[in-house]
mmCIF file of C-alpha atoms in Angstrom:
data_model
loop_
_atom_site.group_PDB
_atom_site.id
_atom_site.type_symbol
_atom_site.label_atom_id
_atom_site.label_comp_id
_atom_site.label_asym_id
_atom_site.label_seq_id
_atom_site.Cartn_x
_atom_site.Cartn_y
_atom_site.Cartn_z
ATOM 1 C CA MET A 21 108.396 75.324 112.709
ATOM 2 C CA ALA A 22 110.226 72.643 114.338
ATOM 3 C CA GLY A 23 113.607 71.305 112.993
ATOM 4 C CA LEU A 24 113.849 68.029 110.933
ATOM 5 C CA GLY A 25 115.456 64.951 111.771
ATOM 6 C CA ASP A 26 117.672 62.859 109.370
ATOM 7 C CA LEU A 27 114.725 60.777 107.917
ATOM 8 C CA GLU A 28 112.414 63.566 107.831
ATOM 9 C CA SER A 29 114.969 66.005 105.986
ATOM 10 C CA ARG A 30 115.175 62.940 103.040
ATOM 11 C CA VAL A 31 111.280 62.730 102.974
ATOM 12 C CA MET A 32 111.146 66.357 102.447
ATOM 13 C CA ALA A 33 113.633 66.364 99.857
ATOM 14 C CA ALA A 34 111.719 63.642 98.156
ATOM 15 C CA LEU A 35 108.752 65.832 98.229
ATOM 16 C CA TRP A 36 110.510 69.058 97.163
ATOM 17 C CA ASP A 37 112.309 67.061 94.015
ATOM 18 C CA SER A 38 108.653 66.270 92.862
ATOM 19 C CA ASP A 39 106.273 68.450 90.759
ATOM 20 C CA VAL A 40 103.292 66.362 92.163
ATOM 21 C CA PRO A 41 101.844 65.397 95.475
ATOM 22 C CA GLN A 42 103.159 61.947 96.504
ATOM 23 C CA THR A 43 101.412 58.978 98.263
ATOM 24 C CA VAL A 44 103.273 57.190 100.933
ATOM 25 C CA ARG A 45 104.160 54.248 98.483
ATOM 26 C CA ALA A 46 105.649 56.846 96.028
ATOM 27 C CA VAL A 47 107.753 58.514 98.921
ATOM 28 C CA GLN A 48 108.840 55.053 99.913
ATOM 29 C CA SER A 49 109.999 54.125 96.285
ATOM 30 C CA THR A 50 112.031 57.339 95.912
ATOM 31 C CA LEU A 51 113.939 56.525 99.273
ATOM 32 C CA ARG A 52 114.479 52.994 98.508
ATOM 33 C CA VAL A 53 117.518 53.959 96.458
ATOM 34 C CA GLU A 54 119.160 55.164 99.604
ATOM 35 C CA ARG A 55 117.754 52.637 102.021
ATOM 36 C CA ASP A 56 114.874 50.186 102.231
ATOM 37 C CA LEU A 57 112.295 51.583 104.526
ATOM 38 C CA ALA A 58 108.908 50.086 105.621
ATOM 39 C CA TYR A 59 105.819 51.510 104.360
ATOM 40 C CA THR A 60 104.474 52.253 108.078
ATOM 41 C CA THR A 61 107.883 53.930 108.852
ATOM 42 C CA VAL A 62 107.288 56.462 105.734
ATOM 43 C CA MET A 63 103.756 56.888 106.578
ATOM 44 C CA THR A 64 104.709 57.587 110.232
ATOM 45 C CA VAL A 65 107.338 60.235 109.260
ATOM 46 C CA LEU A 66 104.780 61.733 106.947
ATOM 47 C CA ASP A 67 101.934 62.243 109.343
ATOM 48 C CA ASN A 68 104.713 63.718 111.921
ATOM 49 C CA LEU A 69 105.702 66.258 109.209
ATOM 50 C CA HIS A 70 101.910 66.850 108.545
ATOM 51 C CA THR A 71 101.363 67.522 112.217
ATOM 52 C CA LYS A 72 104.586 69.691 112.598
ATOM 53 C CA GLY A 73 103.252 71.586 109.616
ATOM 54 C CA TRP A 74 105.944 70.560 106.973
ATOM 55 C CA VAL A 75 103.555 69.063 104.572
ATOM 56 C CA VAL A 76 99.696 69.168 103.478
ATOM 57 C CA ARG A 77 97.728 66.334 102.719
ATOM 58 C CA GLU A 78 94.867 65.438 100.672
ATOM 59 C CA ARG A 79 92.824 62.418 99.770
ATOM 60 C CA ASP A 80 93.727 60.443 96.851
ATOM 61 C CA GLY A 81 91.432 57.690 96.682
ATOM 62 C CA ARG A 82 91.773 55.547 99.986
ATOM 63 C CA ALA A 83 95.488 57.101 100.281
ATOM 64 C CA TRP A 84 96.742 60.379 101.335
ATOM 65 C CA SER A 85 99.055 62.438 99.061
ATOM 66 C CA TYR A 86 101.428 64.823 100.558
ATOM 67 C CA ARG A 87 103.082 67.963 99.266
ATOM 68 C CA PRO A 88 105.519 70.639 100.971
ATOM 69 C CA ALA A 89 103.668 73.038 102.804
ATOM 70 C CA ARG A 90 106.265 75.789 101.659
ATOM 71 C CA ALA A 91 109.023 75.774 98.974
ATOM 72 C CA ARG A 92 112.453 74.630 100.082
ATOM 73 C CA GLU A 93 113.678 78.029 100.140
ATOM 74 C CA GLU A 94 110.983 79.353 102.319
ATOM 75 C CA ALA A 95 111.212 76.325 104.759
ATOM 76 C CA GLY A 96 115.115 76.946 104.853
ATOM 77 C CA ALA A 97 114.513 80.887 105.804
ATOM 78 C CA GLN A 98 112.434 80.040 108.389
ATOM 79 C CA MET A 99 114.556 77.454 109.956
ATOM 80 C CA LEU A 100 117.396 80.026 109.964
ATOM 81 C CA ARG A 101 115.009 82.616 111.697
ATOM 82 C CA ASP A 102 113.994 80.057 114.258
ATOM 83 C CA LEU A 103 117.651 79.195 115.020
ATOM 84 C CA LEU A 104 118.632 83.016 115.219
ATOM 85 C CA ALA A 105 115.730 83.600 117.651
ATOM 86 C CA SER A 106 116.820 80.714 119.865
ATOM 87 C CA LEU A 107 120.395 82.154 120.139
ATOM 88 C CA GLY A 108 120.001 84.921 122.358
ATOM 89 C CA ASP A 109 122.295 87.389 120.354
ATOM 90 C CA PRO A 110 121.046 87.188 116.763
ATOM 91 C CA ARG A 111 122.850 90.540 115.639
ATOM 92 C CA GLY A 112 125.987 89.027 116.770
ATOM 93 C CA VAL A 113 125.754 85.622 114.936
ATOM 94 C CA LEU A 114 124.717 87.531 111.904
ATOM 95 C CA MET A 115 127.683 89.832 112.193
ATOM 96 C CA SER A 116 129.918 86.966 112.599
ATOM 97 C CA PHE A 117 128.404 85.026 109.698
ATOM 98 C CA ALA A 118 128.794 88.228 107.650
ATOM 99 C CA ARG A 119 132.576 88.621 108.518
ATOM 100 C CA ASP A 120 132.981 84.920 107.322
ATOM 101 C CA MET A 121 131.609 85.259 104.078
ATOM 102 C CA ASN A 122 133.716 84.982 100.835
ATOM 103 C CA THR A 123 133.681 87.825 98.339
ATOM 104 C CA GLU A 124 131.032 85.900 95.980
ATOM 105 C CA GLU A 125 128.636 85.365 99.028
ATOM 106 C CA SER A 126 128.982 88.862 100.131
ATOM 107 C CA GLU A 127 128.098 90.385 96.744
ATOM 108 C CA PHE A 128 125.100 88.318 96.451
ATOM 109 C CA LEU A 129 123.895 89.393 99.723
ATOM 110 C CA ARG A 130 124.456 92.882 98.850
ATOM 111 C CA GLN A 131 122.659 92.750 95.719
ATOM 112 C CA ALA A 132 119.635 90.779 97.154
ATOM 113 C CA LEU A 133 119.513 93.322 100.129
ATOM 114 C CA ASP A 134 119.742 96.210 97.381
ATOM 115 C CA GLN A 135 116.541 94.750 95.665
ATOM 116 C CA SER A 136 113.658 96.739 97.055
ATOM 117 C CA ARG A 137 110.674 95.047 98.962
ATOM 118 C CA PRO A 138 107.099 95.866 97.947
ATOM 119 C CA GLY A 139 106.085 99.012 99.744
ATOM 120 C CA ASP A 140 109.777 99.894 100.523
ATOM 121 C CA GLU A 141 111.425 103.014 99.491
ATOM 122 C CA PRO A 142 114.172 102.381 96.597
ATOM 123 C CA ARG A 143 117.821 102.316 98.542
ATOM 124 C CA LYS A 144 119.920 105.185 97.450
ATOM 125 C CA PRO A 145 123.688 104.342 96.734
ATOM 126 C CA GLY A 146 125.771 104.823 99.652
ATOM 127 C CA ARG A 147 122.762 104.742 102.271
ATOM 128 C CA SER A 148 122.432 101.714 104.682
#
């Protein structure tokens, strides 16, 4: 999954913030609060996002309706995985990140890791 540019990120945010698929016109209207964009600009960005796999589209009359291909959190996690894979030493990066975490972040991560995944054996206290 390729990363996103600034305008692509704002278009994705507009889609993630909506509970229903959005037409180009609806996304353009949402983004107009920040910046006046041409219809064709928004259409091109949505088409590019579709090509990159970030959005899925379906016919809505004569127009297309777009929705995110995955939840915001899933997309963010995939972007982190892609970034780590590109760095050459993902373990070193993760260790550096973990050392810089504050207490609240560290505790949250510890609790998340302690939750068992489907098919995993429950973790015993004191075991890594």
